[in-house]
mmCIF file of C-alpha atoms and ligand atoms in Angstrom:
data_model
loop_
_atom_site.group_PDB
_atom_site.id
_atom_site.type_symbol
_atom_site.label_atom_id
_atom_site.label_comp_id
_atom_site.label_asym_id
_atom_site.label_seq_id
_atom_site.Cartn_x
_atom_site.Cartn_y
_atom_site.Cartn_z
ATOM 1 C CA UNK A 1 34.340 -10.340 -12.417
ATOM 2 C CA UNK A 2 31.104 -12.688 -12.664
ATOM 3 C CA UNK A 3 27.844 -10.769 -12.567
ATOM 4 C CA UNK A 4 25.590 -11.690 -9.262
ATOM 5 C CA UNK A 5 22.985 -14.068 -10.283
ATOM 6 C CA UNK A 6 19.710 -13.390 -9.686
ATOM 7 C CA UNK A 7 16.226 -14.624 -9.395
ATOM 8 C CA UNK A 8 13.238 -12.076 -10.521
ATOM 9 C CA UNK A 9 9.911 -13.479 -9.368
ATOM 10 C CA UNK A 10 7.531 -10.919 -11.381
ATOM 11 C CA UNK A 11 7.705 -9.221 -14.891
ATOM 12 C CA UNK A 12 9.271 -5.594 -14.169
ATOM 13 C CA UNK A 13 9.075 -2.781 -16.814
ATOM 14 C CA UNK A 14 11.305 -2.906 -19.675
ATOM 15 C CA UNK A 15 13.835 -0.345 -18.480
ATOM 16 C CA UNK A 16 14.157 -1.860 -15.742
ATOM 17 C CA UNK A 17 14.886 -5.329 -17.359
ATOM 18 C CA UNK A 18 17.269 -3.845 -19.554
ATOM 19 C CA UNK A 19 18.937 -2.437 -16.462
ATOM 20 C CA UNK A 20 18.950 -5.933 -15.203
ATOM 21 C CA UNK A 21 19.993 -7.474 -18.119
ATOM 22 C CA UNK A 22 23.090 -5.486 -18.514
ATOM 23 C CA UNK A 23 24.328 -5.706 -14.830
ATOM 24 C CA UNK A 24 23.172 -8.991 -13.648
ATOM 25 C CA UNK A 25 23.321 -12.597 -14.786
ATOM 26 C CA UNK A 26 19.339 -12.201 -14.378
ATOM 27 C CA UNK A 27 16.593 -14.561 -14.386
ATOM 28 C CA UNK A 28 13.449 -13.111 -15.623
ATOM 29 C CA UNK A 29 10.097 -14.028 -15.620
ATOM 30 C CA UNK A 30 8.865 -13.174 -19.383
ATOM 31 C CA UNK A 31 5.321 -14.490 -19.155
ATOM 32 C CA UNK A 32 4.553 -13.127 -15.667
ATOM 33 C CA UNK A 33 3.066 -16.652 -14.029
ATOM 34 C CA UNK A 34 2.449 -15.979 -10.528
ATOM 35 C CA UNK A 35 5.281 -17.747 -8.754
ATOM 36 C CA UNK A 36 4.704 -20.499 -6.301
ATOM 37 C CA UNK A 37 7.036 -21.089 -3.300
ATOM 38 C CA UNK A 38 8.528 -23.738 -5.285
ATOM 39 C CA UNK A 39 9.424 -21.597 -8.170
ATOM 40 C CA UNK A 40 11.061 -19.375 -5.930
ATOM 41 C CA UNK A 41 12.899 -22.155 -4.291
ATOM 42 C CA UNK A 42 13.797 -23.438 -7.370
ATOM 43 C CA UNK A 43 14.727 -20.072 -9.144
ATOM 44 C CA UNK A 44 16.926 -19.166 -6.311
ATOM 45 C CA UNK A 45 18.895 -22.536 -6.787
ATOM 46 C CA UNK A 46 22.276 -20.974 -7.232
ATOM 47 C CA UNK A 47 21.583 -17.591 -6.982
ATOM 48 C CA UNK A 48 23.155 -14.232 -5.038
ATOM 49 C CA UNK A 49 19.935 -12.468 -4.747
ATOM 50 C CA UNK A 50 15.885 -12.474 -5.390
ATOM 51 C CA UNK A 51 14.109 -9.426 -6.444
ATOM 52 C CA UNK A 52 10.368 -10.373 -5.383
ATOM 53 C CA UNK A 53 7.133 -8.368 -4.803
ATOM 54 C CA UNK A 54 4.383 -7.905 -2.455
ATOM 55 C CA UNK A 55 2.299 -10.915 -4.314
ATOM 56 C CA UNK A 56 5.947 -12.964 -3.038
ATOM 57 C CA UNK A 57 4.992 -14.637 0.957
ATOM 58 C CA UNK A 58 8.676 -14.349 1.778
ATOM 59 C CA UNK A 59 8.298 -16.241 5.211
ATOM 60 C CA UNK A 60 10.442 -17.902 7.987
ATOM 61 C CA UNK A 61 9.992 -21.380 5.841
ATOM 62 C CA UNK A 62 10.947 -20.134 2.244
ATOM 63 C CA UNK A 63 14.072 -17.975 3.814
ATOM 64 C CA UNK A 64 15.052 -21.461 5.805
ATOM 65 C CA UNK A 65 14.840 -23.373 2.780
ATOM 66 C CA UNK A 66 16.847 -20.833 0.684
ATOM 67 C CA UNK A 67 20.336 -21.543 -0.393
ATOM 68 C CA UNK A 68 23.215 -20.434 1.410
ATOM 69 C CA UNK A 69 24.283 -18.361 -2.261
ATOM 70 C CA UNK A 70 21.262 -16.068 -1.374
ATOM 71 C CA UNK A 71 22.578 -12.670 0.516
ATOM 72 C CA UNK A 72 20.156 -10.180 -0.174
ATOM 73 C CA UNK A 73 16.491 -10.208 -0.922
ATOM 74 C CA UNK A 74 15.166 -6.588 -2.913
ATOM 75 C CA UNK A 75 11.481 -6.233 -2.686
ATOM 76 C CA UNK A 76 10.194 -3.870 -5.527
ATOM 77 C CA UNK A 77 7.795 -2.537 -2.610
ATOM 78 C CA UNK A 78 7.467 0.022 0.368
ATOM 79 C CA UNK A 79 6.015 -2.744 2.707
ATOM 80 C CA UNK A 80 7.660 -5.322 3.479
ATOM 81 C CA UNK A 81 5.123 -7.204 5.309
ATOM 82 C CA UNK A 82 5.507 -10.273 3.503
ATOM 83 C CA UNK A 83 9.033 -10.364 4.400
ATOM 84 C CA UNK A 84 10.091 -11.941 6.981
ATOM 85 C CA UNK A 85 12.691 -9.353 8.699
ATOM 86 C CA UNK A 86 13.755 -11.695 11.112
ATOM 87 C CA UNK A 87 14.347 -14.942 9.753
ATOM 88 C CA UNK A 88 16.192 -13.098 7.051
ATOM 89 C CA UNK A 89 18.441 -11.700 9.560
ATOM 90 C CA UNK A 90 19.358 -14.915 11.334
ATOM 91 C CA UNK A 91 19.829 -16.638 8.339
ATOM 92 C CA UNK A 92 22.298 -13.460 7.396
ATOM 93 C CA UNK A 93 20.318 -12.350 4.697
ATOM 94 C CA UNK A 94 19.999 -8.281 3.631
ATOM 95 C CA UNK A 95 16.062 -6.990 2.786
ATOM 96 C CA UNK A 96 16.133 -3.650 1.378
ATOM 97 C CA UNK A 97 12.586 -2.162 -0.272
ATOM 98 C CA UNK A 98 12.149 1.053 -2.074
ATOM 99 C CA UNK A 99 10.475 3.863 -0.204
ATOM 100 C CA UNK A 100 9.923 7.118 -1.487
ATOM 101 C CA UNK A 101 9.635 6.808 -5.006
ATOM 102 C CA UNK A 102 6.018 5.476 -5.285
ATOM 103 C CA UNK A 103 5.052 8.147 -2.379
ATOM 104 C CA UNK A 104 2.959 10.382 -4.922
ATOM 105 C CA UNK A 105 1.517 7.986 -6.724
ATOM 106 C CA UNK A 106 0.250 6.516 -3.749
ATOM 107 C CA UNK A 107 -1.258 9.824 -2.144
ATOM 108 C CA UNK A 108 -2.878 10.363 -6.014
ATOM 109 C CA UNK A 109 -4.575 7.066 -5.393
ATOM 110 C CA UNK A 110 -5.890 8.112 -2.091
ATOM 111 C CA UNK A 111 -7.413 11.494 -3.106
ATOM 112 C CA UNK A 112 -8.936 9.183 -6.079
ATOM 113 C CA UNK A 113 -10.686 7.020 -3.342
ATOM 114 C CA UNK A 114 -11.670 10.023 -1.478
ATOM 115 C CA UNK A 115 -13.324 11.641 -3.862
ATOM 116 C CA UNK A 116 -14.584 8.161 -5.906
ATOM 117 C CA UNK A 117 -16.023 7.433 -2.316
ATOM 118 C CA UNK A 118 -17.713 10.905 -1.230
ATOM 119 C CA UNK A 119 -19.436 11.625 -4.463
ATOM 120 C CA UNK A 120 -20.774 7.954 -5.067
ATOM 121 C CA UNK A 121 -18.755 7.543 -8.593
ATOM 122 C CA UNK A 122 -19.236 3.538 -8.134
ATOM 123 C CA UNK A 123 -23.354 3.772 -8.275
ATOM 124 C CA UNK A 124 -22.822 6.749 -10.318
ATOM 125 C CA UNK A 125 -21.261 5.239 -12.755
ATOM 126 C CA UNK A 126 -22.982 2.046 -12.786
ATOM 127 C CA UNK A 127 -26.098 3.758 -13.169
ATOM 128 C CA UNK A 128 -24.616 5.583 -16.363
ATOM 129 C CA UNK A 129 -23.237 2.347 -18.055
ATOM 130 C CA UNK A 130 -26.755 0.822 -17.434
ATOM 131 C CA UNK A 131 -28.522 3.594 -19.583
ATOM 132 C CA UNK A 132 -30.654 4.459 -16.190
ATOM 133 C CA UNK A 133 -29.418 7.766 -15.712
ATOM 134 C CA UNK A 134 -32.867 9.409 -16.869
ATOM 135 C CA UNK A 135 -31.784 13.113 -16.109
ATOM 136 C CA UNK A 136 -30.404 15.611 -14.139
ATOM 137 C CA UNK A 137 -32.166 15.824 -10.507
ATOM 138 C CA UNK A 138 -31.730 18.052 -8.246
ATOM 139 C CA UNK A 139 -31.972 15.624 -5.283
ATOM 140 C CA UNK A 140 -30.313 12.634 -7.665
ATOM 141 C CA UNK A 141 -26.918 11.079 -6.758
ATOM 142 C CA UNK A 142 -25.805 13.120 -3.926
ATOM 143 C CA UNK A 143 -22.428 12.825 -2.369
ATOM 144 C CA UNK A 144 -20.197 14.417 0.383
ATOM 145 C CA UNK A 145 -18.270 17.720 -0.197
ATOM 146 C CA UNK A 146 -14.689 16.750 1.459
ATOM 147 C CA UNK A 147 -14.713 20.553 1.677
ATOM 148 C CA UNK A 148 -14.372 21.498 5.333
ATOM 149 C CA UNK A 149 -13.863 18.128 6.536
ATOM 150 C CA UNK A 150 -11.688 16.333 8.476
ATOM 151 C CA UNK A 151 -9.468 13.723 7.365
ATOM 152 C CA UNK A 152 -7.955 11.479 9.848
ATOM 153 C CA UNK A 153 -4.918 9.958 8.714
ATOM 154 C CA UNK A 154 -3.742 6.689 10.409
ATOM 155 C CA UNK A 155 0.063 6.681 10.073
ATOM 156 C CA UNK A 156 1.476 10.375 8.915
ATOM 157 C CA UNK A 157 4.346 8.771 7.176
ATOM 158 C CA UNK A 158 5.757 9.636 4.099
ATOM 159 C CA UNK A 159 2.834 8.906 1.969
ATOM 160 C CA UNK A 160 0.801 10.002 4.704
ATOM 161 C CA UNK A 161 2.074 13.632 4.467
ATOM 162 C CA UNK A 162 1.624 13.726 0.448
ATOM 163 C CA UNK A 163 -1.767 13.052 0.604
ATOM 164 C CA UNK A 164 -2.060 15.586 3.647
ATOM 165 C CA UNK A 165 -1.103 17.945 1.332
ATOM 166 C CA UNK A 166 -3.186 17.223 -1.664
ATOM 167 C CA UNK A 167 -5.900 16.963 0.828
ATOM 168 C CA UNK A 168 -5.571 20.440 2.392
ATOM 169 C CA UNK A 169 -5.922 21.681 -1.223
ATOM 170 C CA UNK A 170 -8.848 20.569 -1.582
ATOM 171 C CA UNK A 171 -9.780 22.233 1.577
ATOM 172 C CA UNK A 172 -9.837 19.737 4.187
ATOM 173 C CA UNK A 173 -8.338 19.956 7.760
ATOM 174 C CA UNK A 174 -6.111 17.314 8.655
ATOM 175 C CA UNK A 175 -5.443 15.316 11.910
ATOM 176 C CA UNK A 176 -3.398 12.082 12.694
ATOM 177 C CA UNK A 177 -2.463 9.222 14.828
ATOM 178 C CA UNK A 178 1.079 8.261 15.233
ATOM 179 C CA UNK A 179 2.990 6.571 17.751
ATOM 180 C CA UNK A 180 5.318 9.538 18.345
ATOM 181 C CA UNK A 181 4.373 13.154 17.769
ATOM 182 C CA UNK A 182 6.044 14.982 14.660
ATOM 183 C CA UNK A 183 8.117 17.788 14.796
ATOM 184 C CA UNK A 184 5.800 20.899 13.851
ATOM 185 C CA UNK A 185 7.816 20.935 10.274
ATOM 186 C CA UNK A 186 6.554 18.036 9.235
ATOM 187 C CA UNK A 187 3.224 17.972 10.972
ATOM 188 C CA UNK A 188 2.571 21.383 8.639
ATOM 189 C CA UNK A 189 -0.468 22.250 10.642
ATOM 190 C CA UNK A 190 -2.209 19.127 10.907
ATOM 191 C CA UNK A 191 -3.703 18.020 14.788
ATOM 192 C CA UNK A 192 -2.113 15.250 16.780
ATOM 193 C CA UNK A 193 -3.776 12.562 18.501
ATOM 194 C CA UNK A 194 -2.344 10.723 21.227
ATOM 195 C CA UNK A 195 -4.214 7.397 20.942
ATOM 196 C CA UNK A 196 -6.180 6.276 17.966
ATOM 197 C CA UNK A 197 -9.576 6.241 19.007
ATOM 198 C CA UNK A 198 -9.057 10.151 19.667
ATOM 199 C CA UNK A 199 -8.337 10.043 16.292
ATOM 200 C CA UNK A 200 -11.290 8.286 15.090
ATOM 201 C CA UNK A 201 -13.715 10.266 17.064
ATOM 202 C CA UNK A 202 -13.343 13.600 14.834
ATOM 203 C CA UNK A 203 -12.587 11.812 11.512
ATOM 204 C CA UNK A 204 -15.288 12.320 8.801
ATOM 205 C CA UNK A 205 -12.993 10.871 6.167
ATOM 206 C CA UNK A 206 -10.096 8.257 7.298
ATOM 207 C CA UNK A 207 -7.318 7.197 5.826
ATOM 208 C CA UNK A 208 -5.343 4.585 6.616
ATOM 209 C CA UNK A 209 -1.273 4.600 5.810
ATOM 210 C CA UNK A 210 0.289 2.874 8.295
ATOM 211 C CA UNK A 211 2.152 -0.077 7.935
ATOM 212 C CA UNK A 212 0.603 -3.651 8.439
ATOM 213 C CA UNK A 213 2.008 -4.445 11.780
ATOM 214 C CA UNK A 214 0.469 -7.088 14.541
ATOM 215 C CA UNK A 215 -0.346 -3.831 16.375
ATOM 216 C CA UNK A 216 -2.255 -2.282 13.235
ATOM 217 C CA UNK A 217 -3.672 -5.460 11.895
ATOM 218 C CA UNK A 218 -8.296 -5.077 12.083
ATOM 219 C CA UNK A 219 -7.459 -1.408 14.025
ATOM 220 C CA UNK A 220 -10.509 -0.594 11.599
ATOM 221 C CA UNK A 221 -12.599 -3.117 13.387
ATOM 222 C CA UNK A 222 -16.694 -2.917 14.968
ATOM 223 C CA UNK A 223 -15.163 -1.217 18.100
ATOM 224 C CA UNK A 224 -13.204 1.731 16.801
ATOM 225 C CA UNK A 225 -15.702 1.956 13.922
ATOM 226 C CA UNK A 226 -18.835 2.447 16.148
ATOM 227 C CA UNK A 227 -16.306 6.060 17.203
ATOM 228 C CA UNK A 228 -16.372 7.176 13.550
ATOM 229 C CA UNK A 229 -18.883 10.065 13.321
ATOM 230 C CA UNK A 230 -22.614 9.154 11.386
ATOM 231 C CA UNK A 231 -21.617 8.666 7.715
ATOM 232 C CA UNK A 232 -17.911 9.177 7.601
ATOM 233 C CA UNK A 233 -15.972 7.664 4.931
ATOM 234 C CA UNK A 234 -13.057 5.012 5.225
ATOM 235 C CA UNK A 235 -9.862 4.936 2.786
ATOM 236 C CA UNK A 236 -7.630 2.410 2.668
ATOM 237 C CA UNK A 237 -4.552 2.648 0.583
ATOM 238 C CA UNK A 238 -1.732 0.443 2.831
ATOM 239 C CA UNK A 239 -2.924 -2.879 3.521
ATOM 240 C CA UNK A 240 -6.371 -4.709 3.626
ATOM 241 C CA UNK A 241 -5.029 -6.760 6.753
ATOM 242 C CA UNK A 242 -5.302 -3.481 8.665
ATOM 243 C CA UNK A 243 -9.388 -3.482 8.183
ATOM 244 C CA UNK A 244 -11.576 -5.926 9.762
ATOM 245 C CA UNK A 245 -14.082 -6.915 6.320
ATOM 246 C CA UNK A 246 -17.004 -8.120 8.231
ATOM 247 C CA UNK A 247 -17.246 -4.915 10.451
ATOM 248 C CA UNK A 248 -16.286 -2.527 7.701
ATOM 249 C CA UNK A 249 -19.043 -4.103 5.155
ATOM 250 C CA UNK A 250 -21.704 -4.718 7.752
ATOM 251 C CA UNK A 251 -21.303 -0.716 8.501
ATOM 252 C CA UNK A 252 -21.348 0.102 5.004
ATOM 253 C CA UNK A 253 -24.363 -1.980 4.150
ATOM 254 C CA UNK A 254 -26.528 -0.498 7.354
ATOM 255 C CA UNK A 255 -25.484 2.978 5.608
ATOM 256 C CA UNK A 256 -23.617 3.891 9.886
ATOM 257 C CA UNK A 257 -20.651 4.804 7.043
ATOM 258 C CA UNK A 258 -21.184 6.702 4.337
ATOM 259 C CA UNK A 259 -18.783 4.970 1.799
ATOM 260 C CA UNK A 260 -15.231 3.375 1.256
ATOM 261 C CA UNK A 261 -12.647 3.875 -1.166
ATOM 262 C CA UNK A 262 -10.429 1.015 -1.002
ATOM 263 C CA UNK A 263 -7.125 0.216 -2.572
ATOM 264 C CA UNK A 264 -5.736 -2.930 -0.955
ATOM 265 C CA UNK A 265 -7.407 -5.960 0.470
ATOM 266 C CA UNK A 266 -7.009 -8.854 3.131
ATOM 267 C CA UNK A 267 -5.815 -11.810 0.578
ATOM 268 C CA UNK A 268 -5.791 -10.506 -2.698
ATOM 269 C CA UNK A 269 -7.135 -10.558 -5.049
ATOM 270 C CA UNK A 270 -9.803 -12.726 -3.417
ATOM 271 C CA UNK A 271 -11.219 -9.616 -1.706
ATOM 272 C CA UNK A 272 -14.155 -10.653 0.835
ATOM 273 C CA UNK A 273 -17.072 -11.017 -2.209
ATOM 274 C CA UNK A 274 -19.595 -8.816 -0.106
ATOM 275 C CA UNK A 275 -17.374 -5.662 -1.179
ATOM 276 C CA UNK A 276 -18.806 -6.126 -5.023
ATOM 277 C CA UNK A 277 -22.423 -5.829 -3.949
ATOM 278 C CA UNK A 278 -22.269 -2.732 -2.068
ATOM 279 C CA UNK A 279 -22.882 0.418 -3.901
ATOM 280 C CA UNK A 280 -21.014 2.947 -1.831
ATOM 281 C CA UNK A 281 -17.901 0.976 -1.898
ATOM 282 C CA UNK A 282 -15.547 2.528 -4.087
ATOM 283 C CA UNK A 283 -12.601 -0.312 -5.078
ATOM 284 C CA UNK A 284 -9.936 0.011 -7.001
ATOM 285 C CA UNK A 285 -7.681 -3.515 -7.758
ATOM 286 C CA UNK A 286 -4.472 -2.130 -5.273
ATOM 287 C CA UNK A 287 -3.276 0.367 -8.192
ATOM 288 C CA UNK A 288 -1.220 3.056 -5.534
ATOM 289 C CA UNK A 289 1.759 2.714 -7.162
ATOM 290 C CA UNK A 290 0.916 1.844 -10.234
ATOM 291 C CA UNK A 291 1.929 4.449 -12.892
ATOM 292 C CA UNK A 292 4.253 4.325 -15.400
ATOM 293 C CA UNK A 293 6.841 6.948 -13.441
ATOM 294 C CA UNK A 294 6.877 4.896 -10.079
ATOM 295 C CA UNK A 295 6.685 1.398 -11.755
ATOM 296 C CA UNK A 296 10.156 2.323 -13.083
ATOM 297 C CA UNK A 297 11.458 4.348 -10.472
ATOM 298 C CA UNK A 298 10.312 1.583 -7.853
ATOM 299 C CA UNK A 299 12.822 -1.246 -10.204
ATOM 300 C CA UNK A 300 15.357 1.178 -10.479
ATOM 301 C CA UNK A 301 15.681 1.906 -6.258
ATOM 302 C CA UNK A 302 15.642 -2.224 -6.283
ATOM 303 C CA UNK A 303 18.612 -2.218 -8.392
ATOM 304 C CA UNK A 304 20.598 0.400 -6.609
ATOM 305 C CA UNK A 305 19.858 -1.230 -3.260
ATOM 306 C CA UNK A 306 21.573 -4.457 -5.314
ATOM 307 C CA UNK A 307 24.244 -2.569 -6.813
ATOM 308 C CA UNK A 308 25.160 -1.076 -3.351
ATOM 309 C CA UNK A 309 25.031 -4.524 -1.710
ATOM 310 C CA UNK A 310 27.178 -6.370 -4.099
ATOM 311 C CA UNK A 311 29.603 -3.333 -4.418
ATOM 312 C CA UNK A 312 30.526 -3.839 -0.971
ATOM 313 C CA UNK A 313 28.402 -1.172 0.717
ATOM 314 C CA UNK A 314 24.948 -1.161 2.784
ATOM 315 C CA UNK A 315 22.312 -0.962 0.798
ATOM 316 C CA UNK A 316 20.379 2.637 1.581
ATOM 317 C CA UNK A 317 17.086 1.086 2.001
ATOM 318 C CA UNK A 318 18.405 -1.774 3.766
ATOM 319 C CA UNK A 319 15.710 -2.868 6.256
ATOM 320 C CA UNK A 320 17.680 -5.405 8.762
ATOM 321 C CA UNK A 321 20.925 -4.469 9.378
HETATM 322 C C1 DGY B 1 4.046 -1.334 -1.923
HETATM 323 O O1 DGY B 1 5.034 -0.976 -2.565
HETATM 324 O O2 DGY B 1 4.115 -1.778 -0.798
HETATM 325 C C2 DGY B 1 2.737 -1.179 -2.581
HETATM 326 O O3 DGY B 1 1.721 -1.785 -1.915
HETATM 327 C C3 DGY B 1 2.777 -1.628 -4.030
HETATM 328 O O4 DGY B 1 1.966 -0.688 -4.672
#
């Protein structure tokens, strides 16, 4: 039987190609050039299936444009935001992405951005690499203990949870926002807020990990900011989309907010400029996921989603059925 054909839009980790390689009459992308919607229109020419990324804009054009040969599209991402669900369903096409595997990674990150973000590391460390650090002060380069505090998290999902835990290690009491309530198993203690701006009242450290939805998108914005209490800190590892810049810079730079550790970024990598100049913004270039462990555990769920599909049965991470 003829192996599916396939169109890869991004360089994946070796394994991963070698898994593709053997099972799929596979189309690689060996040098890693950033493909443009004509690429991808061109690479699917003839093709069963595109594996893309979150750097791929996957929307109601390119899916109308692609040719009837293409069934399924497997995102080597959680979000799928730059997917469009529905035009791929009309036009009969499958989207599956790969949750779970990059879920500790991901919380790792966050804890990283807490912690870069409460203790200062990015002047910190700027003022070390400068040769300025003169000497140990007892009033020098003070941060926030997360301690005792109380982290807010926006979307108690999967990764949500994991860094819940990590963050209760570290002493922290936890509280969310979600559209429905969890079940006291998986809530594990933490406090529920009905409505978001509950939420935000009683959160020295937030951290955002919902999805980027229309409902989500600037949630961070001047309004809900202003109910923040005096220096709290904002984390954001899901989607820059879901923070309004201008607000969240302008209440960095007046000092209202402590600091920021952010992961991800409204139109990256062009991230709104302002963000480099501001010394309590800890910024990292959207790593969550990004370890060696996930990188090849996020291909491999990509593959068996494609393996499943052109075996005959639904994919398990199938998004649009
Ligand atoms: C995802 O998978 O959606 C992440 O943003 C990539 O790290």
């Amino acid at each position: 039987m003829p192996r599916p054909r396939l169109f890869v839009t991004r360089k994946l980790p070796p394994d991963v190609e070698a898994r593709l390689d053997r099972d799929y009459e596979a189309t690689l992308n060996p040098v890693d050039g950033l493909p443009t919607r004509e690429t991808i229109l061109e690479g699917a020419d003839g093709k069963d299936a595109l594996l893309v990324t979150v750097t791929d804009r996957i929307d109601a054009g390119l899916i109308g444009a692609l040719p009837d040969s293409v069934k399924i599209i497997a995102t080597f991402s959680v979000g799928y935001d730059h997917i469009d669900l529905v035009a791929a369903k009309a036009r009969g096409v499958t989207v599956a992405n790969t949750p779970d595997v990059l879920t500790d990674a991901t919380a790792e990150i966050a804890m990283l951005l807490m912690l870069g973000a409460a203790r200062q590391a990015t002047s910190a460390i700027a003022t070390l690499r400068s040769g300025q650090w003169k000497n140990w002060a007892p009033t020098g380069m003070l941060g926030m203990e997360l301690t005792g505090k109380r982290l807010g998290i926006l979307g108690l999902g999967r990764i949500g949870r994991a860094t819940a835990k990590r963050a209760r290690a570290f002493g922290m009491e936890v509280h969310y926002h979600n559209r429905r309530r969890l079940v006291a198993e998986m809530e594990e203690g933490a406090t529920y807020h009905p409505d978001v701006e509950s939420l935000f009242r009683i959160s020295d450290v937030l951290s955002l990990h919902c999805a980027s939805t229309p409902e989500t998108r600037r949630i961070v914005n001047r309004d809900t900011i202003r109910l923040l209490p005096e220096k709290a800190i904002v984390v954001n590892t899901a989607r820059g989309d879901i923070v309004d810049d201008e607000a969240l810079i302008e209440a960095l730079a007046s000092g209202r907010l402590a600091a920021a550790g952010l992961d991800v970024f409204a139109n990256e990598p062009n991230l709104h400029p302002a963000y480099l100049g501001l010394p309590n913004a800890f910024l990292l270039p959207h790593l969550g996921s990004a370890t060696r462990e996930t990188r090849n555990a996020m291909g491999f769920r990509a593959l068996d989603n494609l393996d499943d599909f052109f075996a005959g049965r639904p994919p398990r991470d199938a998004l649009n059925t």
